[in-house]
Tab-separated table of C-alpha atoms and ligand atoms in Angstrom:
chain	number	residue	atom	x	y	z
Y	271	MET	CA	-220.497	-19.689	-168.207
Y	272	LYS	CA	-217.182	-19.071	-169.711
Y	273	GLU	CA	-217.243	-21.754	-172.692
Y	274	GLU	CA	-218.642	-20.732	-176.004
Y	275	LEU	CA	-221.784	-22.110	-176.416
Y	276	LYS	CA	-223.127	-23.355	-179.905
Y	277	ILE	CA	-227.041	-22.682	-180.406
Y	278	ILE	CA	-229.372	-23.917	-182.930
Y	279	ILE	CA	-232.123	-21.712	-182.936
Y	280	LEU	CA	-235.377	-23.297	-184.955
Y	281	GLU	CA	-237.216	-20.130	-185.543
Y	282	ASP	CA	-238.867	-18.379	-188.990
Y	283	VAL	CA	-239.387	-14.989	-187.431
Y	284	GLN	CA	-236.114	-13.078	-187.690
Y	285	TYR	CA	-237.348	-10.570	-185.204
Y	286	ASP	CA	-238.100	-13.532	-182.498
Y	287	VAL	CA	-234.336	-14.950	-183.380
Y	288	GLU	CA	-233.030	-11.241	-182.548
Y	289	LEU	CA	-235.025	-11.128	-179.401
Y	290	ILE	CA	-233.769	-14.347	-178.175
Y	291	GLU	CA	-229.919	-13.665	-178.956
Y	292	TYR	CA	-230.584	-10.144	-177.315
Y	293	GLU	CA	-231.691	-11.924	-174.186
Y	294	LEU	CA	-228.949	-14.342	-174.118
Y	295	ARG	CA	-226.113	-11.861	-174.504
Y	296	ARG	CA	-227.902	-9.427	-172.046
Y	297	GLU	CA	-227.403	-12.263	-169.634
Y	298	GLY	CA	-223.946	-12.749	-170.625
Y	299	ILE	CA	-224.155	-16.121	-172.361
Y	300	ASN	CA	-221.086	-16.707	-174.979
Y	301	PHE	CA	-222.516	-18.164	-177.950
Y	302	THR	CA	-222.523	-18.777	-181.695
Y	303	SER	CA	-226.248	-19.463	-183.394
Y	304	LYS	CA	-227.282	-21.201	-186.388
Y	305	GLN	CA	-230.838	-20.335	-187.253
Y	306	VAL	CA	-232.709	-22.963	-189.082
Y	307	GLU	CA	-236.145	-23.294	-190.495
Y	308	ILE	CA	-236.552	-26.270	-192.553
Y	309	GLU	CA	-235.920	-29.901	-191.582
Y	310	GLU	CA	-233.050	-30.692	-193.913
Y	311	ASN	CA	-230.956	-27.568	-192.301
Y	312	PHE	CA	-232.141	-28.811	-188.752
Y	313	ILE	CA	-230.821	-32.239	-189.390
Y	314	GLU	CA	-227.228	-31.113	-191.114
Y	315	GLY	CA	-227.200	-28.427	-188.124
Y	316	LEU	CA	-227.350	-31.579	-185.489
Y	317	ASN	CA	-224.568	-33.507	-187.611
Y	318	LEU	CA	-222.441	-30.745	-188.414
Y	319	PHE	CA	-222.506	-27.762	-185.983
Y	320	LYS	CA	-222.955	-29.928	-183.028
Y	321	PRO	CA	-225.167	-27.809	-181.103
Y	322	ASP	CA	-224.792	-27.438	-177.010
Y	323	VAL	CA	-228.510	-26.656	-176.833
Y	324	ILE	CA	-231.423	-26.388	-179.197
Y	325	LEU	CA	-233.838	-23.565	-179.016
Y	326	ALA	CA	-237.050	-24.558	-180.836
Y	327	ASP	CA	-240.288	-22.741	-181.823
Y	328	HIS	CA	-243.454	-24.935	-181.568
Y	329	SER	CA	-244.975	-24.290	-185.340
Y	330	LEU	CA	-243.092	-22.786	-188.498
Y	331	PRO	CA	-244.389	-22.917	-192.143
Y	332	LYS	CA	-242.571	-25.851	-193.338
Y	333	PHE	CA	-241.318	-27.855	-190.228
Y	334	ASP	CA	-242.636	-28.051	-186.501
Y	335	GLY	CA	-241.090	-28.297	-182.911
Y	336	VAL	CA	-242.607	-31.626	-182.440
Y	337	SER	CA	-240.716	-33.380	-185.339
Y	338	ALA	CA	-237.758	-31.485	-184.625
Y	339	LEU	CA	-237.790	-33.158	-180.887
Y	340	GLU	CA	-238.024	-36.571	-182.448
Y	341	ILE	CA	-235.052	-36.056	-184.681
Y	342	ALA	CA	-232.873	-34.439	-181.889
Y	343	LYS	CA	-233.700	-37.401	-179.894
Y	344	LYS	CA	-232.800	-39.832	-182.588
Y	345	ILE	CA	-229.578	-37.880	-183.700
Y	346	ALA	CA	-228.235	-35.967	-180.691
Y	347	PRO	CA	-230.154	-37.339	-177.322
Y	348	GLU	CA	-228.123	-35.591	-174.708
Y	349	VAL	CA	-228.311	-32.255	-176.546
Y	350	PRO	CA	-231.142	-30.076	-174.211
Y	351	PHE	CA	-234.191	-29.150	-176.475
Y	352	ILE	CA	-235.937	-26.009	-175.179
Y	353	PHE	CA	-238.962	-25.145	-176.648
Y	354	VAL	CA	-239.186	-21.208	-176.987
Y	355	SER	CA	-242.896	-20.422	-178.296
Y	356	GLY	CA	-245.691	-18.116	-178.148
Y	357	LYS	CA	-248.617	-20.569	-177.931
Y	358	ILE	CA	-247.872	-23.797	-176.264
Y	359	GLY	CA	-250.523	-24.596	-173.617
Y	360	ASP	CA	-249.792	-26.500	-170.575
Y	361	GLU	CA	-251.266	-29.800	-171.549
Y	362	PHE	CA	-248.700	-29.677	-174.728
Y	363	ALA	CA	-245.723	-28.463	-172.836
Y	364	VAL	CA	-246.236	-31.598	-170.269
Y	365	ASP	CA	-246.706	-33.958	-173.046
Y	366	MET	CA	-243.300	-32.474	-174.756
Y	367	LEU	CA	-241.423	-33.022	-171.679
Y	368	LYS	CA	-242.653	-36.560	-171.424
Y	369	LYS	CA	-241.280	-37.086	-175.077
Y	370	GLY	CA	-238.030	-35.803	-173.912
Y	371	ALA	CA	-237.824	-32.131	-174.085
Y	372	THR	CA	-235.844	-30.369	-171.445
Y	373	ASP	CA	-238.078	-27.158	-170.838
Y	374	TYR	CA	-240.265	-24.491	-172.250
Y	375	VAL	CA	-240.158	-20.840	-171.985
Y	376	PHE	CA	-242.746	-18.509	-173.703
Y	377	LYS	CA	-241.746	-15.909	-175.783
Y	378	ASN	CA	-243.435	-13.163	-173.928
Y	379	ASN	CA	-241.417	-13.892	-170.631
Y	380	LEU	CA	-237.734	-14.680	-172.139
Y	381	THR	CA	-236.371	-13.437	-169.034
Y	382	LYS	CA	-236.871	-17.323	-168.046
Y	383	LEU	CA	-234.780	-18.459	-171.207
Y	384	VAL	CA	-231.001	-17.950	-169.536
Y	385	PRO	CA	-231.918	-20.075	-166.257
Y	386	ALA	CA	-233.490	-22.880	-168.388
Y	387	VAL	CA	-230.800	-23.033	-170.724
Y	388	LYS	CA	-228.288	-22.920	-167.506
Y	389	ARG	CA	-230.253	-25.439	-165.710
Y	390	ALA	CA	-230.447	-27.714	-168.924
Y	391	LEU	CA	-226.701	-27.523	-169.315
Y	392	THR	CA	-225.947	-28.476	-165.540
Y	393	GLU	CA	-228.276	-31.478	-165.918
Y	394	ARG	CA	-226.586	-32.471	-169.193
Y	395	ASP	CA	-223.066	-32.119	-167.460
Y	396	GLU	CA	-224.491	-34.280	-164.262
Y	397	LEU	CA	-225.785	-36.929	-166.773
Y	398	THR	CA	-222.442	-36.978	-168.685
Y	399	GLU	CA	-220.771	-37.539	-165.423
Y	400	LEU	CA	-223.049	-40.253	-164.224
Y	401	LYS	CA	-222.771	-42.035	-167.388
Y	402	LYS	CA	-219.065	-41.771	-167.321
Y	403	SER	CA	-218.769	-43.185	-163.660
Y	404	LYS	CA	-221.138	-45.880	-164.871
Y	405	SER	CA	-219.135	-46.847	-167.573
Y	406	GLU	CA	-216.181	-46.793	-165.353
Y	407	LEU	CA	-217.773	-48.967	-162.691
Y	408	GLN	CA	-218.824	-51.286	-165.154
Y	409	ILE	CA	-215.169	-51.830	-166.506
Y	410	ALA	CA	-214.237	-52.067	-163.052
Y	411	LEU	CA	-216.636	-55.006	-162.328
Y	412	GLN	CA	-215.594	-56.677	-165.641
Y	413	GLU	CA	-212.277	-56.330	-164.272
Y	414	LYS	CA	-212.782	-57.806	-160.879
Y	415	GLU	CA	-214.831	-60.602	-162.579
Y	416	MET	CA	-212.083	-61.389	-164.716
Y	417	LEU	CA	-209.434	-61.477	-161.668
Y	418	LEU	CA	-211.851	-63.264	-159.457
Y	419	LYS	CA	-211.983	-65.962	-162.472
Y	420	GLU	CA	-208.551	-65.896	-162.701
Y	421	ILE	CA	-207.831	-66.407	-159.023
Y	422	HIS	CA	-210.554	-69.465	-158.812
Y	423	HIS	CA	-208.620	-70.935	-161.859
Y	424	ARG	CA	-204.908	-70.451	-160.252
Y	425	VAL	CA	-206.130	-71.728	-156.962
Y	426	LYS	CA	-207.815	-74.662	-158.554
Y	427	ASN	CA	-204.359	-75.445	-160.635
Y	428	ASN	CA	-202.096	-75.331	-157.704
Y	429	LEU	CA	-204.390	-77.488	-155.723
Y	430	ILE	CA	-204.455	-80.143	-158.542
Y	431	MET	CA	-200.400	-79.661	-158.703
Y	432	ILE	CA	-200.337	-80.384	-154.836
Y	433	SER	CA	-202.572	-83.450	-155.592
Y	434	ASN	CA	-200.366	-84.682	-158.078
Y	435	LEU	CA	-197.163	-84.138	-156.043
Y	436	LEU	CA	-199.052	-86.324	-153.499
Y	437	GLU	CA	-199.741	-88.862	-155.974
Y	438	LEU	CA	-196.131	-88.839	-157.283
Y	439	GLN	CA	-194.504	-89.185	-153.577
Y	440	SER	CA	-196.982	-91.722	-152.753
Y	441	HIS	CA	-195.254	-93.968	-155.095
Y	442	TYR	CA	-192.109	-94.114	-152.716
Y	443	ILE	CA	-193.963	-95.014	-149.917
Y	444	LYS	CA	-194.017	-98.766	-148.864
Y	445	ASP	CA	-196.292	-98.785	-145.736
Y	446	LYS	CA	-199.950	-99.409	-146.860
Y	447	THR	CA	-201.294	-96.805	-144.265
Y	448	ASP	CA	-198.869	-94.402	-144.984
Y	449	PHE	CA	-200.164	-94.596	-148.496
Y	450	ASN	CA	-203.682	-94.327	-147.660
Y	451	PHE	CA	-202.536	-90.890	-145.828
Y	452	PHE	CA	-201.449	-89.635	-148.998
Y	453	ARG	CA	-204.357	-90.684	-151.058
Y	454	GLU	CA	-206.681	-89.165	-148.790
Y	455	SER	CA	-204.916	-85.542	-148.696
Y	456	GLN	CA	-204.884	-86.011	-152.554
Y	457	ASN	CA	-208.550	-86.554	-152.467
Y	458	ARG	CA	-208.895	-83.351	-150.072
Y	459	ALA	CA	-207.015	-81.119	-152.387
Y	460	ASN	CA	-208.657	-82.633	-155.427
Y	461	SER	CA	-212.363	-81.858	-153.773
Y	462	MET	CA	-211.496	-78.264	-153.211
Y	463	ALA	CA	-209.878	-78.257	-156.434
Y	464	LEU	CA	-213.160	-78.963	-157.811
Y	465	ILE	CA	-215.002	-76.397	-155.733
Y	466	HIS	CA	-212.638	-73.641	-157.358
Y	467	GLU	CA	-213.210	-75.022	-160.830
Y	468	ARG	CA	-217.194	-74.776	-160.464
Y	469	PHE	CA	-216.648	-71.121	-159.428
Y	470	TYR	CA	-214.875	-70.144	-162.335
Y	471	GLN	CA	-217.159	-71.669	-164.713
Y	472	SER	CA	-220.401	-70.330	-162.886
Y	473	ALA	CA	-222.289	-67.531	-164.187
Y	474	ASP	CA	-222.215	-64.981	-161.232
Y	475	LEU	CA	-219.017	-65.915	-160.115
Y	476	LYS	CA	-220.477	-65.784	-156.353
Y	477	SER	CA	-222.273	-69.449	-156.003
Y	478	ILE	CA	-221.892	-72.752	-157.275
Y	479	ASP	CA	-224.659	-75.607	-157.969
Y	480	PHE	CA	-224.033	-77.616	-155.028
Y	481	GLY	CA	-226.086	-80.271	-156.109
Y	482	GLU	CA	-224.496	-80.812	-159.412
Y	483	TYR	CA	-220.842	-80.551	-157.598
Y	484	ILE	CA	-222.168	-83.672	-155.224
Y	485	CYS	CA	-222.797	-85.817	-158.024
Y	486	THR	CA	-219.572	-84.896	-159.572
Y	487	LEU	CA	-217.226	-85.214	-156.488
Y	488	ALA	CA	-219.336	-88.545	-155.600
Y	489	THR	CA	-218.642	-90.197	-158.911
Y	490	ASP	CA	-214.932	-89.040	-158.869
Y	491	LEU	CA	-214.536	-90.640	-155.351
Y	492	VAL	CA	-216.293	-93.907	-156.160
Y	493	SER	CA	-214.215	-94.342	-159.138
Y	494	THR	CA	-211.161	-93.748	-157.453
Y	495	TYR	CA	-211.932	-96.452	-154.791
Y	496	VAL	CA	-213.906	-98.916	-156.688
Y	497	THR	CA	-212.178	-100.602	-159.865
Y	498	ALA	CA	-215.047	-102.203	-161.540
Y	499	SER	CA	-218.168	-99.608	-162.060
Y	500	GLY	CA	-221.370	-101.078	-160.618
Y	501	GLN	CA	-219.933	-102.609	-157.412
Y	502	ILE	CA	-221.129	-99.823	-155.509
Y	503	ASN	CA	-224.502	-98.357	-156.185
Y	504	LEU	CA	-224.748	-94.521	-155.933
Y	505	ILE	CA	-227.470	-92.963	-155.198
Y	506	THR	CA	-227.779	-89.002	-155.368
Y	507	ASP	CA	-231.255	-87.479	-154.237
Y	508	VAL	CA	-229.912	-83.656	-154.404
Y	509	GLU	CA	-231.591	-80.406	-154.979
Y	510	ASN	CA	-229.715	-77.788	-157.284
Y	511	ILE	CA	-229.272	-75.466	-154.548
Y	512	PHE	CA	-226.642	-72.684	-155.149
Y	513	LEU	CA	-224.210	-72.136	-152.158
Y	514	ASP	CA	-221.298	-69.350	-151.807
Y	515	ILE	CA	-217.536	-70.128	-151.278
Y	516	ASP	CA	-218.063	-69.950	-147.488
Y	517	THR	CA	-220.257	-72.571	-147.530
Y	518	ALA	CA	-219.222	-74.600	-150.388
Y	519	ILE	CA	-215.583	-75.578	-149.648
Y	520	PRO	CA	-216.473	-76.580	-145.663
Y	521	LEU	CA	-219.304	-78.458	-146.798
Y	522	GLY	CA	-217.317	-80.070	-149.736
Y	523	LEU	CA	-214.665	-81.295	-147.323
Y	524	ILE	CA	-217.175	-82.695	-145.168
Y	525	LEU	CA	-219.036	-84.530	-148.093
Y	526	ASN	CA	-215.458	-85.728	-149.175
Y	527	GLU	CA	-214.667	-87.156	-145.710
Y	528	LEU	CA	-218.093	-89.101	-145.184
Y	529	LEU	CA	-217.861	-90.641	-148.637
Y	530	THR	CA	-214.310	-91.401	-148.396
Y	531	ASN	CA	-215.188	-93.428	-144.954
Y	532	SER	CA	-218.280	-95.338	-146.487
Y	533	LEU	CA	-216.101	-96.206	-149.545
Y	534	LYS	CA	-213.158	-97.412	-147.112
Y	535	TYR	CA	-215.015	-98.803	-144.385
Y	536	ALA	CA	-218.690	-99.651	-145.017
Y	537	PHE	CA	-218.047	-102.630	-147.439
Y	538	PRO	CA	-214.806	-104.211	-146.469
Y	539	VAL	CA	-215.539	-107.125	-148.348
Y	540	THR	CA	-216.855	-106.418	-151.800
Y	541	TYR	CA	-216.056	-106.977	-155.388
Y	542	GLY	CA	-214.218	-104.114	-157.130
Y	543	CYS	CA	-212.573	-102.604	-153.943
Y	544	ARG	CA	-208.941	-101.199	-154.396
Y	545	SER	CA	-206.323	-102.535	-152.298
Y	546	ALA	CA	-204.315	-99.818	-150.247
Y	547	ASP	CA	-201.646	-99.642	-153.062
Y	548	GLY	CA	-204.087	-98.654	-155.577
Y	549	THR	CA	-204.052	-101.850	-157.560
Y	550	SER	CA	-207.012	-103.694	-158.251
Y	551	ALA	CA	-207.896	-106.325	-155.371
Y	552	SER	CA	-211.030	-107.727	-156.889
Y	553	GLN	CA	-210.061	-111.352	-157.407
Y	554	SER	CA	-209.424	-111.877	-153.984
Y	555	CYS	CA	-212.553	-109.906	-152.854
Y	556	ILE	CA	-215.494	-112.045	-151.692
Y	557	ILE	CA	-218.902	-110.694	-150.812
Y	558	SER	CA	-219.699	-112.265	-147.131
Y	559	GLU	CA	-222.969	-113.463	-146.305
Y	560	SER	CA	-223.898	-110.423	-144.187
Y	561	VAL	CA	-223.111	-107.991	-146.820
Y	562	SER	CA	-225.561	-110.021	-149.515
Y	563	LYS	CA	-227.503	-106.873	-150.072
Y	564	ILE	CA	-226.247	-104.400	-152.834
Y	565	PRO	CA	-223.401	-102.206	-151.145
Y	566	THR	CA	-225.057	-98.776	-151.654
Y	567	ILE	CA	-224.283	-95.035	-150.621
Y	568	THR	CA	-226.835	-92.220	-150.799
Y	569	VAL	CA	-226.166	-88.368	-150.688
Y	570	VAL	CA	-229.354	-86.616	-149.978
Y	571	PHE	CA	-229.091	-82.665	-150.303
Y	572	HIS	CA	-232.232	-80.651	-149.485
Y	573	LYS	CA	-233.451	-77.243	-148.285
Y	574	ILE	CA	-235.925	-77.714	-145.690
Y	575	GLY	CA	-237.422	-74.145	-144.301
Y	576	ASP	CA	-234.394	-71.977	-144.245
Y	577	LYS	CA	-231.962	-75.101	-143.130
Y	578	PHE	CA	-230.087	-77.438	-145.708
Y	579	GLU	CA	-229.827	-80.912	-145.006
Y	580	LEU	CA	-226.968	-83.130	-146.314
Y	581	ILE	CA	-226.874	-86.648	-145.497
Y	582	VAL	CA	-224.409	-89.485	-146.591
Y	583	LYS	CA	-225.347	-92.905	-145.758
Y	584	ASP	CA	-224.374	-96.184	-146.613
Y	585	ASN	CA	-225.825	-99.637	-146.212
Y	586	GLY	CA	-222.669	-101.430	-144.954
Y	587	ILE	CA	-221.058	-102.783	-141.855
Y	588	GLY	CA	-222.263	-100.028	-139.743
Y	589	PHE	CA	-220.156	-97.542	-137.747
Y	590	PRO	CA	-218.182	-99.420	-134.864
Y	591	LYS	CA	-220.260	-99.324	-131.617
Y	592	ASP	CA	-217.568	-98.529	-129.137
Y	593	LEU	CA	-216.330	-95.530	-131.136
Y	594	ASP	CA	-217.938	-91.970	-130.300
Y	595	TYR	CA	-218.061	-90.198	-133.543
Y	596	LYS	CA	-217.427	-87.113	-131.775
Y	597	LYS	CA	-214.254	-88.001	-130.180
Y	598	THR	CA	-212.402	-90.727	-132.691
Y	599	GLY	CA	-209.135	-88.853	-132.337
Y	600	THR	CA	-208.583	-89.686	-136.253
Y	601	LEU	CA	-208.569	-86.460	-138.559
Y	602	GLY	CA	-211.468	-87.367	-140.736
Y	603	LEU	CA	-214.430	-87.006	-138.247
Y	604	GLU	CA	-212.028	-84.430	-136.216
Y	605	LEU	CA	-212.499	-82.366	-139.434
Y	606	ILE	CA	-216.081	-83.373	-140.166
Y	607	ASN	CA	-216.935	-82.102	-136.362
Y	608	ARG	CA	-214.874	-79.075	-136.538
Y	609	ILE	CA	-216.073	-78.163	-139.941
Y	610	THR	CA	-219.758	-78.780	-138.899
Y	611	LYS	CA	-219.210	-76.298	-136.045
Y	612	GLN	CA	-217.391	-73.726	-138.282
Y	613	ILE	CA	-220.706	-73.530	-140.491
Y	614	ASP	CA	-222.818	-73.153	-137.407
Y	615	GLY	CA	-224.170	-76.918	-138.248
Y	616	ILE	CA	-225.750	-79.828	-136.325
Y	617	ILE	CA	-224.286	-83.503	-137.079
Y	618	GLU	CA	-226.121	-86.316	-136.217
Y	619	MET	CA	-225.215	-89.999	-136.669
Y	620	ASP	CA	-227.705	-93.070	-137.264
Y	621	ALA	CA	-226.147	-96.500	-137.060
Y	622	SER	CA	-229.157	-98.651	-136.731
Y	623	GLU	CA	-228.684	-99.637	-140.375
Y	624	GLY	CA	-225.162	-99.143	-141.734
Y	625	SER	CA	-223.989	-95.775	-141.053
Y	626	GLU	CA	-225.875	-92.397	-141.464
Y	627	PHE	CA	-224.507	-88.940	-141.151
Y	628	LYS	CA	-226.905	-86.009	-141.156
Y	629	ILE	CA	-225.307	-82.453	-141.406
Y	630	THR	CA	-228.203	-79.613	-140.873
Y	631	PHE	CA	-226.744	-75.764	-141.300
Y	632	LYS	CA	-228.142	-72.560	-142.495
Y	633	GLU	CA	-226.125	-70.638	-145.183
Y	634	LEU	CA	-223.591	-68.131	-143.476
Y	635	GLU	CA	-224.593	-64.720	-143.718
Y	636	ILE	CA	-222.004	-62.752	-145.081
W	958	ATP	N1	-219.248	-95.296	-143.099
W	958	ATP	C1	-218.443	-95.902	-142.209
W	958	ATP	N2	-218.569	-97.283	-142.174
W	958	ATP	C2	-218.031	-97.832	-141.204
W	958	ATP	N3	-217.162	-97.323	-140.410
W	958	ATP	C3	-216.655	-96.143	-140.391
W	958	ATP	C4	-217.658	-95.414	-141.356
W	958	ATP	N4	-217.023	-94.219	-141.312
W	958	ATP	C5	-216.310	-94.136	-140.141
W	958	ATP	N5	-215.622	-95.271	-139.682
W	958	ATP	C6	-215.159	-95.854	-138.805
W	958	ATP	O1	-214.684	-94.559	-138.198
W	958	ATP	C7	-213.236	-94.730	-138.012
W	958	ATP	C8	-212.803	-92.680	-137.966
W	958	ATP	O2	-213.119	-92.527	-139.338
W	958	ATP	P1	-212.212	-90.944	-139.604
W	958	ATP	O3	-212.704	-90.322	-140.796
W	958	ATP	O4	-212.144	-90.257	-138.603
W	958	ATP	O5	-210.661	-91.495	-139.660
W	958	ATP	P2	-210.002	-92.541	-140.922
W	958	ATP	O6	-210.913	-92.617	-142.285
W	958	ATP	O7	-209.502	-93.978	-140.285
W	958	ATP	O8	-208.856	-91.938	-141.125
W	958	ATP	P3	-208.726	-90.094	-141.802
W	958	ATP	O9	-208.537	-89.887	-140.708
W	958	ATP	O10	-207.712	-90.465	-142.954
W	958	ATP	O11	-209.920	-89.963	-142.294
W	958	ATP	C9	-212.866	-95.217	-139.151
W	958	ATP	O12	-211.306	-95.876	-139.138
W	958	ATP	C10	-213.664	-96.044	-139.507
W	958	ATP	O13	-213.326	-97.286	-138.341
W	959	MG	MG1	-211.821	-90.895	-143.062
């Protein structure tokens, strides 16, 4: 041990101090010591002398080792505190160790003093190192979280920018079908932007409340496609289930496609529908006899056992009888089928009353 140790010796008997110092020197410990006997000097020593080790007797005429230990734990908790005493019993020693003492040595067996000091200092250094690593790790973790937030923020902004570019460009399009292609791509970008927004707002940056996302996305889409609110009844029966990004993004896209389809095709003649060029077409829309019930889109999202179930259904005209939803040759359902496969899900369709799509999947293990 090359460094010069600063040692407080709490001891009233001069002879014992000399014995302790002799033992330390004999074992080659390089040190300066400060002998204290009363509380005031002990506190001053902790604050100004700043010891590396405290060696304390159990009882002194005007002070005692137990009180000294309590004070040391408050002022300098990291400094090893070793009892050097003649009359401590095993029970007392164990009690002191529980209260934070590092070790205890008997005055009649001082050969154990230096090994105890060395051991205590090694433990202190290890603890200091551990604390340093822990705080470095915490800083790294905070930086990582900041970075992740920043990335989600930027990705969201870029997706919104793409959506805005599509919107701007769509103004130059005369053909209604082409115009709709642009608007749908815009919706896809928006649905992903919303996921990234939810992620950087989330507490743990790892998962988002997908139930809450469903409500926001569904309301946004309804207001995009329907001019007068209330013309389409939106029912959401969703659980607040938290999903990670690898599940949330694909599922968000599926939801976007299914909702868009219901809004576009289920109620071809109802009040408040927007014409393809985005202008209101409410005046020319008439409720047909066959769709006299209130146009309703329902989204259900629940966890059943270890599986999640997403249902999007409408009470509209129904999915075309002559169309196989697994092979439509159109982008929307192609996306839905592919993404469902990607998340190891199953897709089922029920066209007995309107259209109902059910996606069942397990959360991906990462
Ligand atoms: N809820 C629904 N009600 C009635 N018909 C539907 C419904 N969903 C889909 N369809 C029919 O299925 C067809 C295929 O849908 P799909 O989403 O694959 O393509 P799309 O919506 O026409 O175009 P896009 O590729 O932009 O999504 C639609 O054109 C429509 O005829
Ligand atoms: Mg579609």
